[in-house]
């Protein structure tokens, strides 16, 4: 993975930089060009469409859901899928489709907060470590190594156990375990153009280290970091669902998909729809982020094809 | 040993030491952050203040944090990993007791994952961009994207509840439990030692589904990596040369390309084996498998501090060791790194 990402540079930089230098209109055109490129391949188009649907569903969830996700209907428990309840009902008679639709809001919250935390932290740690080098680099990379020496789910589990179960703590724990690979990547990228002529040029013109990092290095790392964050989201979705399933993430009655599967587990042998549909939703979203990430890599880096 | 190699060796030893110290700090922080009062956990809710103070004094709960940390490291250095609050046993004994179940599961999973993943990866690379390549990539992508606990449940619903092909949860059916004496903790070995084929068959029957589902998740990774390693080789000129000189396609693939990626594959499989621990946490919960994964989850849910700290430390050490092992394998088998 690292070796692959290392080579995402030249073409990608020019493509993205062209958007930075010129007016907002051409940046927008550049954005459209990337979207068009994503839609060209069926797999990344699928990823883009599913992620867009997820976004829209989360926004209009109450309008879209046929029932209230939390209303208990004890006369209608454990009903298999039918024309009234497309995905059936759960042990309390709640409509599973409505719960999955409302669950998109939780998934989207997790994804948004985690990316907002890990993108900038990873970028900042990686670029500064790569640019300054020396003992600062050594310390920072030792720290990321320690985090990287754990599978992400086990470390998140440990953090949640320390902080207490719940959705907020699960998000913090996932954030804590997601930034190190991004920092590693940003550092590797920084190292490759730390010695470039244009960096020396701006240093000789008297630009401060901060200015060089923010203005010249960070934009160069952006494409690969963006690809990496998108791919990480596939793992984040799985980890969040896993925590919810183990009872350490979102707590019932929240319609979080992993937690829904955990409660459905007791009835699953006779009522498959309790676990099949929420799990299908997790698989779909995780798959979509993987495909979108692969597509973005192709779109931002023509060399990879 | 030349001077250069000595320096490299010292540097690597320093790195390992620094990572280990970091690991200790991390587990210590996790332990101290936990919302459990370690003294209260030992003396119970009803104990009076005098008892509380006495125990606090004995375990050093009122010392400054850095002194507590040194105490923690000192205990570890003497092989004392603390006592589990839940079972009252030394944590390390508990872990040694549950480990065989997980190793049995993970070993079968990796045999499945590597045994199928490597051939699939080679096939995908050789038939690059053909339908078979797309099909293989699709299957591996699904394996990479699926929530493993969900796949486990669907497997149980289909193969256990509907088709009745495999055993359900647990390592054995209820009526077989305790029939063979526990010698190694590995049920397959124990039942063979006792010569009880019925128990052996039942154990295999219970192992099949969780191991293949766990293996599927590592298959995805192994196939992807094999494919990209093979493509790297196949694109090189020596392959063209070999073909031009009249070597058959099969011989080129197996004797040249594959021979060159063997070392990389060994390291990948070693790392995948470690990653199985993660899947084991979830799959063991689904299948009520009494292994390390279930042990760690149960203790996290009830906040058994010593057990959680030791488990996290152990996972970290296993990963560091696997990384070192794969580095060492590179150095031994790849003459270019010497």
Coordinates of N, CA and C in Angstrom, one line a residue, chain A residues 18-238:
Chain A
X18 N -3.5 23.0 -10.4 CA -4.0 23.9 -11.4 C -5.3 24.5 -10.8
X19 N -6.0 23.7 -10.0 CA -7.2 24.3 -9.3 C -6.9 25.3 -8.3
X20 N -5.7 25.2 -7.7 CA -5.4 26.2 -6.6 C -5.0 27.5 -7.2
X21 N -4.2 27.4 -8.2 CA -3.6 28.7 -8.7 C -4.6 29.6 -9.3
X22 N -5.5 29.0 -10.1 CA -6.4 29.9 -10.9 C -7.7 30.2 -10.2
X23 N -8.6 30.8 -10.9 CA -9.8 31.3 -10.2 C -10.7 30.2 -9.8
X24 N -11.7 30.5 -8.9 CA -12.6 29.5 -8.4 C -13.4 28.8 -9.5
X25 N -13.6 29.5 -10.6 CA -14.4 28.9 -11.7 C -13.7 27.6 -12.2
X26 N -12.4 27.7 -12.4 CA -11.7 26.6 -13.0 C -11.5 25.5 -11.9
X27 N -11.4 25.9 -10.7 CA -11.4 24.9 -9.6 C -12.6 24.0 -9.6
X28 N -13.7 24.7 -9.9 CA -15.0 24.0 -9.9 C -15.0 23.1 -11.2
X29 N -14.5 23.6 -12.3 CA -14.4 22.8 -13.5 C -13.5 21.6 -13.3
X30 N -12.4 21.8 -12.5 CA -11.6 20.7 -12.2 C -12.3 19.6 -11.4
X31 N -13.1 20.1 -10.4 CA -13.9 19.2 -9.6 C -14.9 18.4 -10.5
X32 N -15.5 19.1 -11.4 CA -16.5 18.4 -12.3 C -15.7 17.3 -13.1
X33 N -14.5 17.7 -13.5 CA -13.7 16.7 -14.4 C -13.4 15.5 -13.6
X34 N -13.1 15.6 -12.3 CA -12.9 14.5 -11.4 C -14.1 13.6 -11.3
X35 N -15.3 14.3 -11.1 CA -16.5 13.6 -11.0 C -16.8 12.8 -12.3
X36 N -16.6 13.5 -13.4 CA -16.8 12.8 -14.7 C -15.9 11.6 -14.8
X37 N -14.7 11.7 -14.4 CA -13.8 10.6 -14.5 C -14.2 9.4 -13.6
X38 N -14.7 9.8 -12.4 CA -15.2 8.7 -11.5 C -16.4 8.0 -12.1
X39 N -17.3 8.8 -12.8 CA -18.5 8.2 -13.4 C -18.1 7.3 -14.6
X40 N -17.0 7.5 -15.2 CA -16.6 6.7 -16.4 C -16.4 5.3 -16.1
X41 N -15.9 4.9 -14.9 CA -15.7 3.5 -14.7 C -16.9 3.0 -13.8
X42 N -17.4 1.9 -14.2 CA -18.6 1.4 -13.5 C -18.4 1.2 -12.0
X43 N -17.2 0.7 -11.6 CA -17.0 0.4 -10.2 C -17.0 1.7 -9.4
X44 N -16.2 2.7 -9.8 CA -16.1 3.9 -9.0 C -17.4 4.7 -9.1
X45 N -18.1 4.6 -10.2 CA -19.4 5.2 -10.3 C -20.4 4.6 -9.3
X46 N -20.3 3.3 -9.1 CA -21.1 2.6 -8.1 C -20.8 3.2 -6.7
X47 N -19.5 3.3 -6.4 CA -19.1 3.9 -5.1 C -19.6 5.3 -4.9
X48 N -19.4 6.1 -6.0 CA -19.9 7.5 -5.8 C -21.4 7.6 -5.6
X49 N -22.1 6.8 -6.4 CA -23.6 6.8 -6.3 C -24.0 6.4 -4.9
X50 N -23.5 5.3 -4.4 CA -23.9 4.8 -3.1 C -23.6 5.8 -2.0
X51 N -22.4 6.4 -2.1 CA -22.0 7.4 -1.1 C -23.0 8.6 -1.2
X52 N -23.3 9.0 -2.4 CA -24.2 10.2 -2.6 C -25.6 9.8 -2.0
X53 N -26.0 8.6 -2.3 CA -27.3 8.2 -1.7 C -27.3 8.2 -0.2
X54 N -26.2 7.7 0.3 CA -26.1 7.7 1.8 C -26.2 9.1 2.4
X55 N -25.6 10.0 1.7 CA -25.6 11.4 2.1 C -27.0 12.0 2.1
X56 N -27.7 11.8 0.9 CA -29.0 12.3 0.7 C -30.0 11.6 1.7
X57 N -29.9 10.3 1.9 CA -30.8 9.6 2.8 C -30.7 10.1 4.2
X58 N -29.4 10.4 4.6 CA -29.2 10.9 5.9 C -29.9 12.3 6.1
X59 N -29.8 13.1 5.1 CA -30.4 14.4 5.2 C -31.9 14.4 5.3
X60 N -32.6 13.5 4.4 CA -34.0 13.5 4.4 C -34.6 12.3 5.1
X61 N -33.8 11.7 6.0 CA -34.3 10.4 6.6 C -35.7 10.5 7.1
X62 N -36.2 11.5 7.9 CA -37.6 11.4 8.4 C -38.6 11.4 7.3
X63 N -38.3 12.1 6.2 CA -39.3 12.1 5.1 C -39.3 10.7 4.3
X64 N -38.2 10.1 4.3 CA -38.0 8.9 3.5 C -38.5 7.6 4.3
X65 N -38.3 7.6 5.6 CA -38.7 6.5 6.4 C -40.2 6.3 6.5
X66 N -40.7 5.1 6.1 CA -42.2 5.0 6.2 C -42.7 5.0 7.6
X67 N -41.9 4.6 8.6 CA -42.4 4.5 10.0 C -41.5 5.3 10.9
X68 N -41.9 5.6 12.1 CA -41.1 6.1 13.1 C -40.1 5.0 13.6
X69 N -38.8 5.2 13.6 CA -37.9 4.1 13.9 C -37.9 3.6 15.3
X70 N -38.5 4.4 16.2 CA -38.5 4.0 17.6 C -39.9 3.6 18.2
X71 N -40.9 3.7 17.3 CA -42.2 3.4 17.9 C -42.4 1.9 18.0
X72 N -42.7 1.4 19.2 CA -42.9 0.0 19.5 C -44.3 -0.4 19.2
X73 N -44.4 -1.5 18.4 CA -45.7 -2.0 18.1 C -45.8 -3.5 18.4
X74 N -46.2 -3.8 19.6 CA -46.1 -5.2 20.1 C -47.1 -6.1 19.5
X75 N -48.0 -5.6 18.7 CA -48.9 -6.5 18.0 C -48.3 -7.0 16.7
X76 N -47.1 -6.4 16.4 CA -46.5 -6.7 15.0 C -45.1 -7.1 15.1
X77 N -44.7 -7.9 16.1 CA -43.3 -8.2 16.3 C -42.8 -9.3 15.4
X78 N -41.6 -9.2 15.0 CA -40.9 -10.3 14.2 C -41.6 -10.7 13.0
X79 N -42.2 -9.7 12.3 CA -42.9 -10.0 11.0 C -41.9 -10.1 9.9
X80 N -41.9 -11.1 9.0 CA -41.0 -11.2 7.9 C -41.3 -10.1 6.9
X81 N -40.4 -9.9 6.0 CA -40.5 -8.8 5.0 C -41.9 -9.0 4.2
X82 N -42.6 -7.9 4.0 CA -43.9 -7.9 3.4 C -44.0 -6.6 2.6
X83 N -45.2 -6.4 2.0 CA -45.4 -5.1 1.3 C -45.5 -4.0 2.2
X84 N -46.0 -4.3 3.5 CA -46.1 -3.2 4.5 C -44.8 -2.8 5.1
X85 N -44.0 -3.9 5.5 CA -42.7 -3.7 6.0 C -41.7 -4.4 5.1
X86 N -41.1 -3.6 4.3 CA -40.2 -4.2 3.2 C -39.1 -5.1 3.8
X87 N -38.5 -4.6 4.9 CA -37.4 -5.4 5.6 C -37.9 -6.1 6.8
X88 N -39.2 -6.2 7.0 CA -39.8 -6.8 8.2 C -39.7 -6.0 9.4
X89 N -40.1 -6.6 10.6 CA -40.1 -5.8 11.8 C -39.2 -6.6 12.9
X90 N -38.8 -5.8 13.9 CA -37.9 -6.5 14.9 C -38.7 -7.0 16.1
X91 N -38.0 -7.4 17.1 CA -38.6 -8.0 18.3 C -39.6 -7.1 19.0
X92 N -39.5 -5.8 18.8 CA -40.4 -4.8 19.4 C -41.4 -4.3 18.4
X93 N -41.4 -4.9 17.2 CA -42.4 -4.4 16.2 C -42.0 -3.2 15.4
X94 N -40.7 -2.8 15.6 CA -40.3 -1.6 14.9 C -39.9 -1.9 13.5
X95 N -40.2 -1.0 12.6 CA -39.9 -1.2 11.1 C -38.4 -1.2 10.9
X96 N -37.9 -2.3 10.3 CA -36.4 -2.4 10.2 C -35.9 -1.4 9.1
X97 N -36.7 -1.3 8.0 CA -36.2 -0.4 7.0 C -36.1 1.1 7.5
X98 N -37.1 1.5 8.3 CA -37.1 2.9 8.8 C -35.8 3.0 9.7
X99 N -35.5 2.0 10.5 CA -34.4 2.1 11.4 C -33.1 2.1 10.6
X100 N -33.0 1.4 9.5 CA -31.8 1.4 8.7 C -31.6 2.8 8.1
X101 N -32.8 3.4 7.6 CA -32.7 4.7 7.0 C -32.3 5.7 8.0
X102 N -32.8 5.7 9.2 CA -32.4 6.6 10.3 C -30.9 6.3 10.7
X103 N -30.5 5.1 10.6 CA -29.1 4.7 10.9 C -28.1 5.4 10.0
X104 N -28.5 5.8 8.8 CA -27.5 6.5 7.9 C -27.0 7.7 8.6
X105 N -27.9 8.4 9.4 CA -27.4 9.6 10.1 C -26.3 9.3 11.0
X106 N -26.4 8.2 11.8 CA -25.3 7.8 12.7 C -24.0 7.5 11.9
X107 N -24.2 6.7 10.9 CA -23.0 6.4 10.1 C -22.3 7.6 9.5
X108 N -23.1 8.5 9.0 CA -22.6 9.7 8.4 C -21.9 10.6 9.4
X109 N -22.5 10.7 10.6 CA -21.9 11.4 11.7 C -20.5 10.9 12.0
X110 N -20.5 9.6 12.2 CA -19.2 8.9 12.5 C -18.1 9.3 11.4
X111 N -18.5 9.1 10.2 CA -17.6 9.3 9.1 C -17.1 10.7 9.0
X112 N -18.1 11.7 9.2 CA -17.7 13.1 9.1 C -16.8 13.5 10.2
X113 N -17.1 13.1 11.4 CA -16.3 13.5 12.5 C -14.9 12.9 12.4
X114 N -14.9 11.6 12.1 CA -13.6 10.9 12.1 C -12.7 11.6 11.0
X115 N -13.3 11.8 9.8 CA -12.4 12.4 8.8 C -12.0 13.8 9.1
X116 N -12.9 14.6 9.8 CA -12.5 16.0 10.2 C -11.4 15.9 11.2
X117 N -11.4 14.9 12.1 CA -10.3 14.7 13.1 C -9.0 14.2 12.4
X118 N -9.1 13.1 11.7 CA -7.9 12.4 11.3 C -7.2 13.0 10.1
X119 N -7.9 13.6 9.2 CA -7.3 14.2 8.0 C -6.3 15.3 8.4
X120 N -6.7 16.4 9.1 CA -5.8 17.4 9.5 C -4.7 17.0 10.4
X121 N -5.0 16.1 11.4 CA -4.0 15.7 12.4 C -2.9 14.9 11.6
X122 N -3.4 13.9 10.8 CA -2.4 13.1 10.0 C -1.6 14.0 9.1
X123 N -2.2 14.9 8.5 CA -1.5 15.8 7.5 C -0.5 16.7 8.3
X124 N -0.9 17.2 9.4 CA 0.0 18.1 10.2 C 1.2 17.3 10.8
X125 N 0.9 16.2 11.4 CA 2.0 15.4 12.0 C 2.9 14.9 10.9
X126 N 2.4 14.4 9.8 CA 3.2 13.9 8.7 C 4.1 14.9 8.1
X127 N 3.5 16.0 7.7 CA 4.3 17.0 7.0 C 5.3 17.7 7.9
X128 N 5.0 18.0 9.1 CA 6.0 18.6 10.0 C 7.1 17.6 10.3
X129 N 6.8 16.3 10.5 CA 7.8 15.3 10.8 C 8.7 15.2 9.6
X130 N 8.1 15.1 8.4 CA 8.9 15.0 7.2 C 9.8 16.2 6.9
X131 N 9.2 17.4 7.2 CA 9.9 18.6 6.8 C 11.1 18.9 7.8
X132 N 10.8 18.8 9.1 CA 11.8 19.2 10.1 C 12.8 18.1 10.3
X133 N 12.3 16.8 10.2 CA 13.3 15.7 10.4 C 13.8 15.7 11.8
X134 N 15.0 15.1 12.0 CA 15.7 15.1 13.3 C 14.9 14.4 14.4
X135 N 15.1 14.8 15.6 CA 14.5 14.1 16.8 C 13.0 14.2 16.8
X136 N 12.5 15.4 16.3 CA 11.0 15.5 16.2 C 10.4 14.4 15.3
X137 N 11.1 14.2 14.2 CA 10.6 13.2 13.3 C 10.7 11.8 14.0
X138 N 11.8 11.5 14.6 CA 12.0 10.2 15.3 C 10.9 10.0 16.3
X139 N 10.6 11.0 17.2 CA 9.6 10.9 18.2 C 8.2 10.6 17.6
X140 N 7.9 11.5 16.6 CA 6.6 11.4 16.0 C 6.4 10.0 15.3
X141 N 7.4 9.5 14.7 CA 7.3 8.3 13.9 C 7.2 7.1 14.9
X142 N 8.0 7.2 16.1 CA 7.9 6.2 17.1 C 6.4 6.1 17.6
X143 N 5.8 7.2 17.8 CA 4.5 7.3 18.3 C 3.5 6.6 17.3
X144 N 3.7 7.0 16.0 CA 2.8 6.3 15.0 C 3.0 4.8 14.9
X145 N 4.3 4.4 15.1 CA 4.6 3.0 15.1 C 3.9 2.3 16.1
X146 N 3.8 2.9 17.3 CA 3.2 2.2 18.4 C 1.7 2.0 18.1
X147 N 1.1 3.0 17.6 CA -0.3 2.9 17.2 C -0.5 1.9 16.1
X148 N 0.5 1.9 15.2 CA 0.3 1.0 14.0 C 0.6 -0.5 14.4
X149 N 1.2 -0.7 15.6 CA 1.4 -2.1 15.9 C 0.2 -2.8 16.5
X150 N -1.0 -2.2 16.4 CA -2.2 -2.8 16.8 C -3.2 -2.9 15.6
X151 N -4.0 -4.0 15.6 CA -5.1 -3.9 14.7 C -6.1 -2.9 15.2
X152 N -6.7 -2.1 14.2 CA -7.4 -0.9 14.7 C -8.6 -1.3 15.6
X153 N -9.2 -2.4 15.4 CA -10.4 -2.7 16.2 C -9.9 -3.0 17.7
X154 N -8.8 -3.6 17.9 CA -8.4 -4.0 19.2 C -8.0 -2.7 20.0
X155 N -7.3 -1.8 19.3 CA -6.9 -0.5 20.0 C -8.2 0.3 20.3
X156 N -9.1 0.4 19.3 CA -10.4 1.1 19.6 C -11.1 0.5 20.7
X157 N -11.1 -0.8 20.8 CA -11.8 -1.5 21.9 C -11.2 -1.1 23.2
X158 N -9.8 -1.1 23.3 CA -9.1 -0.7 24.5 C -9.5 0.7 24.9
X159 N -9.5 1.6 23.9 CA -9.8 3.0 24.3 C -11.2 3.2 24.7
X160 N -12.1 2.4 24.1 CA -13.5 2.6 24.5 C -13.7 2.0 25.9
X161 N -13.0 0.9 26.2 CA -13.0 0.3 27.5 C -12.5 1.3 28.5
X162 N -11.5 2.1 28.1 CA -10.9 3.1 29.1 C -11.9 4.3 29.2
X163 N -12.5 4.7 28.1 CA -13.3 5.9 28.2 C -14.7 5.7 28.6
X164 N -15.2 4.4 28.4 CA -16.6 4.1 28.7 C -17.3 3.9 27.3
X165 N -18.3 3.0 27.3 CA -19.0 2.7 26.1 C -19.9 3.8 25.7
X166 N -20.2 3.9 24.4 CA -21.0 4.9 23.9 C -20.6 5.4 22.6
X167 N -21.5 6.1 21.9 CA -21.2 6.5 20.5 C -20.1 7.6 20.5
X168 N -20.1 8.6 21.4 CA -19.1 9.7 21.3 C -17.7 9.1 21.6
X169 N -17.6 8.2 22.6 CA -16.3 7.6 22.9 C -15.8 6.7 21.8
X170 N -16.8 6.0 21.1 CA -16.4 5.2 20.0 C -15.8 6.0 18.9
X171 N -16.4 7.2 18.6 CA -15.9 8.0 17.6 C -14.5 8.5 17.9
X172 N -14.3 8.9 19.2 CA -12.9 9.4 19.6 C -11.9 8.2 19.5
X173 N -12.3 7.0 19.9 CA -11.4 5.9 19.8 C -11.0 5.6 18.4
X174 N -12.0 5.6 17.5 CA -11.7 5.3 16.1 C -10.8 6.4 15.5
X175 N -11.1 7.6 15.9 CA -10.2 8.7 15.4 C -8.8 8.5 15.9
X176 N -8.6 8.1 17.1 CA -7.3 7.9 17.7 C -6.5 6.9 16.9
X177 N -7.2 5.9 16.4 CA -6.5 4.8 15.7 C -6.4 5.0 14.2
X178 N -7.1 6.0 13.6 CA -7.1 6.2 12.2 C -6.0 7.1 11.7
X179 N -5.6 8.1 12.5 CA -4.6 9.1 12.0 C -3.2 8.5 11.7
X180 N -2.7 7.5 12.4 CA -1.3 7.2 12.1 C -0.9 6.8 10.7
X181 N -1.7 6.0 10.0 CA -1.4 5.6 8.6 C -1.3 6.9 7.7
X182 N -2.2 7.8 8.0 CA -2.3 9.1 7.2 C -1.0 9.9 7.5
X183 N -0.6 9.9 8.7 CA 0.6 10.7 9.1 C 1.8 10.1 8.4
X184 N 1.9 8.7 8.4 CA 3.0 8.0 7.7 C 3.0 8.4 6.2
X185 N 1.9 8.4 5.6 CA 1.8 8.7 4.2 C 2.2 10.1 3.9
X186 N 1.7 11.0 4.7 CA 2.0 12.5 4.5 C 3.5 12.7 4.6
X187 N 4.1 12.0 5.6 CA 5.5 12.1 5.8 C 6.3 11.6 4.6
X188 N 5.9 10.4 4.1 CA 6.6 9.8 3.0 C 6.5 10.8 1.8
X189 N 5.4 11.4 1.6 CA 5.2 12.3 0.5 C 6.1 13.5 0.7
X190 N 6.1 14.0 1.9 CA 6.9 15.2 2.2 C 8.3 15.0 1.9
X191 N 8.8 13.8 2.3 CA 10.2 13.5 2.1 C 10.6 13.5 0.6
X192 N 9.7 13.1 -0.3 CA 10.1 13.1 -1.7 C 10.2 14.5 -2.3
X193 N 9.5 15.5 -1.8 CA 9.8 16.8 -2.4 C 10.3 17.8 -1.4
X194 N 10.8 17.4 -0.3 CA 11.4 18.3 0.7 C 12.6 19.0 0.0
X195 N 13.3 18.2 -0.8 CA 14.5 18.8 -1.4 C 14.3 19.4 -2.8
X196 N 13.0 19.5 -3.2 CA 12.7 20.0 -4.6 C 13.1 21.4 -4.7
X197 N 13.4 21.8 -6.0 CA 13.9 23.2 -6.2 C 12.9 24.3 -5.8
X198 N 11.7 24.0 -6.0 CA 10.7 25.1 -5.7 C 10.6 25.4 -4.2
X199 N 10.9 24.3 -3.4 CA 10.9 24.5 -2.0 C 12.1 25.3 -1.5
X200 N 13.3 24.9 -2.1 CA 14.5 25.7 -1.8 C 14.3 27.2 -2.2
X201 N 13.7 27.3 -3.4 CA 13.5 28.7 -3.9 C 12.7 29.5 -2.9
X202 N 11.6 28.9 -2.4 CA 10.8 29.8 -1.5 C 11.5 30.0 -0.2
X203 N 12.3 29.0 0.2 CA 13.1 29.2 1.4 C 14.1 30.3 1.3
X204 N 14.7 30.3 0.1 CA 15.7 31.4 -0.1 C 15.0 32.8 -0.2
X205 N 13.8 32.8 -0.6 CA 13.1 34.1 -0.6 C 12.6 34.5 0.7
X206 N 12.9 33.6 1.7 CA 12.7 34.0 3.1 C 11.3 33.5 3.7
X207 N 10.7 32.5 3.0 CA 9.5 32.0 3.5 C 9.7 31.3 4.8
X208 N 8.8 31.4 5.8 CA 9.0 30.7 7.1 C 8.7 29.2 6.9
X209 N 9.1 28.4 7.8 CA 8.9 27.0 7.7 C 7.4 26.7 7.7
X210 N 6.6 27.4 8.5 CA 5.2 27.3 8.6 C 4.6 27.6 7.2
X211 N 5.0 28.6 6.6 CA 4.5 29.0 5.3 C 4.8 28.0 4.2
X212 N 6.0 27.5 4.3 CA 6.4 26.5 3.3 C 5.5 25.2 3.5
X213 N 5.3 24.8 4.7 CA 4.6 23.6 5.0 C 3.1 23.8 4.5
X214 N 2.5 24.9 4.9 CA 1.1 25.1 4.7 C 0.9 25.4 3.2
X215 N 1.7 26.3 2.6 CA 1.4 26.7 1.2 C 2.0 25.8 0.2
X216 N 3.2 25.2 0.5 CA 3.8 24.4 -0.6 C 3.8 22.9 -0.4
X217 N 3.8 22.5 0.8 CA 3.9 21.0 1.0 C 2.5 20.4 1.2
X218 N 1.7 21.0 2.0 CA 0.4 20.4 2.3 C -0.5 20.2 1.0
X219 N -0.5 21.2 0.1 CA -1.3 21.0 -1.1 C -0.8 19.8 -1.9
X220 N 0.5 19.6 -1.9 CA 1.0 18.5 -2.7 C 0.6 17.1 -2.1
X221 N 0.5 17.1 -0.8 CA 0.1 15.8 -0.1 C -1.4 15.6 -0.2
X222 N -2.2 16.6 -0.5 CA -3.6 16.5 -0.4 C -4.2 15.3 -1.3
X223 N -3.8 15.2 -2.5 CA -4.5 14.1 -3.3 C -4.3 12.7 -2.7
X224 N -3.1 12.4 -2.3 CA -2.9 11.0 -1.7 C -3.6 10.9 -0.4
X225 N -3.6 12.0 0.4 CA -4.2 11.9 1.7 C -5.7 11.8 1.5
X226 N -6.3 12.4 0.5 CA -7.7 12.3 0.2 C -8.1 10.9 -0.1
X227 N -7.2 10.3 -0.9 CA -7.5 8.9 -1.3 C -7.4 8.0 -0.1
X228 N -6.4 8.2 0.7 CA -6.2 7.4 1.9 C -7.4 7.5 2.9
X229 N -7.8 8.8 3.1 CA -9.0 9.0 4.0 C -10.2 8.3 3.5
X230 N -10.4 8.4 2.2 CA -11.6 7.7 1.6 C -11.6 6.2 1.9
X231 N -10.4 5.6 1.6 CA -10.2 4.2 1.8 C -10.4 3.8 3.3
X232 N -9.9 4.7 4.2 CA -10.0 4.5 5.6 C -11.4 4.4 6.1
X233 N -12.3 5.2 5.4 CA -13.7 5.3 5.8 C -14.3 3.9 5.7
X234 N -13.9 3.1 4.8 CA -14.4 1.7 4.7 C -14.1 0.9 5.9
X235 N -12.9 1.1 6.5 CA -12.5 0.4 7.7 C -13.2 1.0 8.9
X236 N -13.4 2.4 8.9 CA -14.0 3.1 10.0 C -15.5 2.6 10.1
X237 N -16.2 2.4 9.0 CA -17.5 1.9 9.1 C -17.6 0.5 9.7
X238 N -16.6 -0.3 9.3 CA -16.6 -1.7 9.9 C -16.2 -1.7 11.3

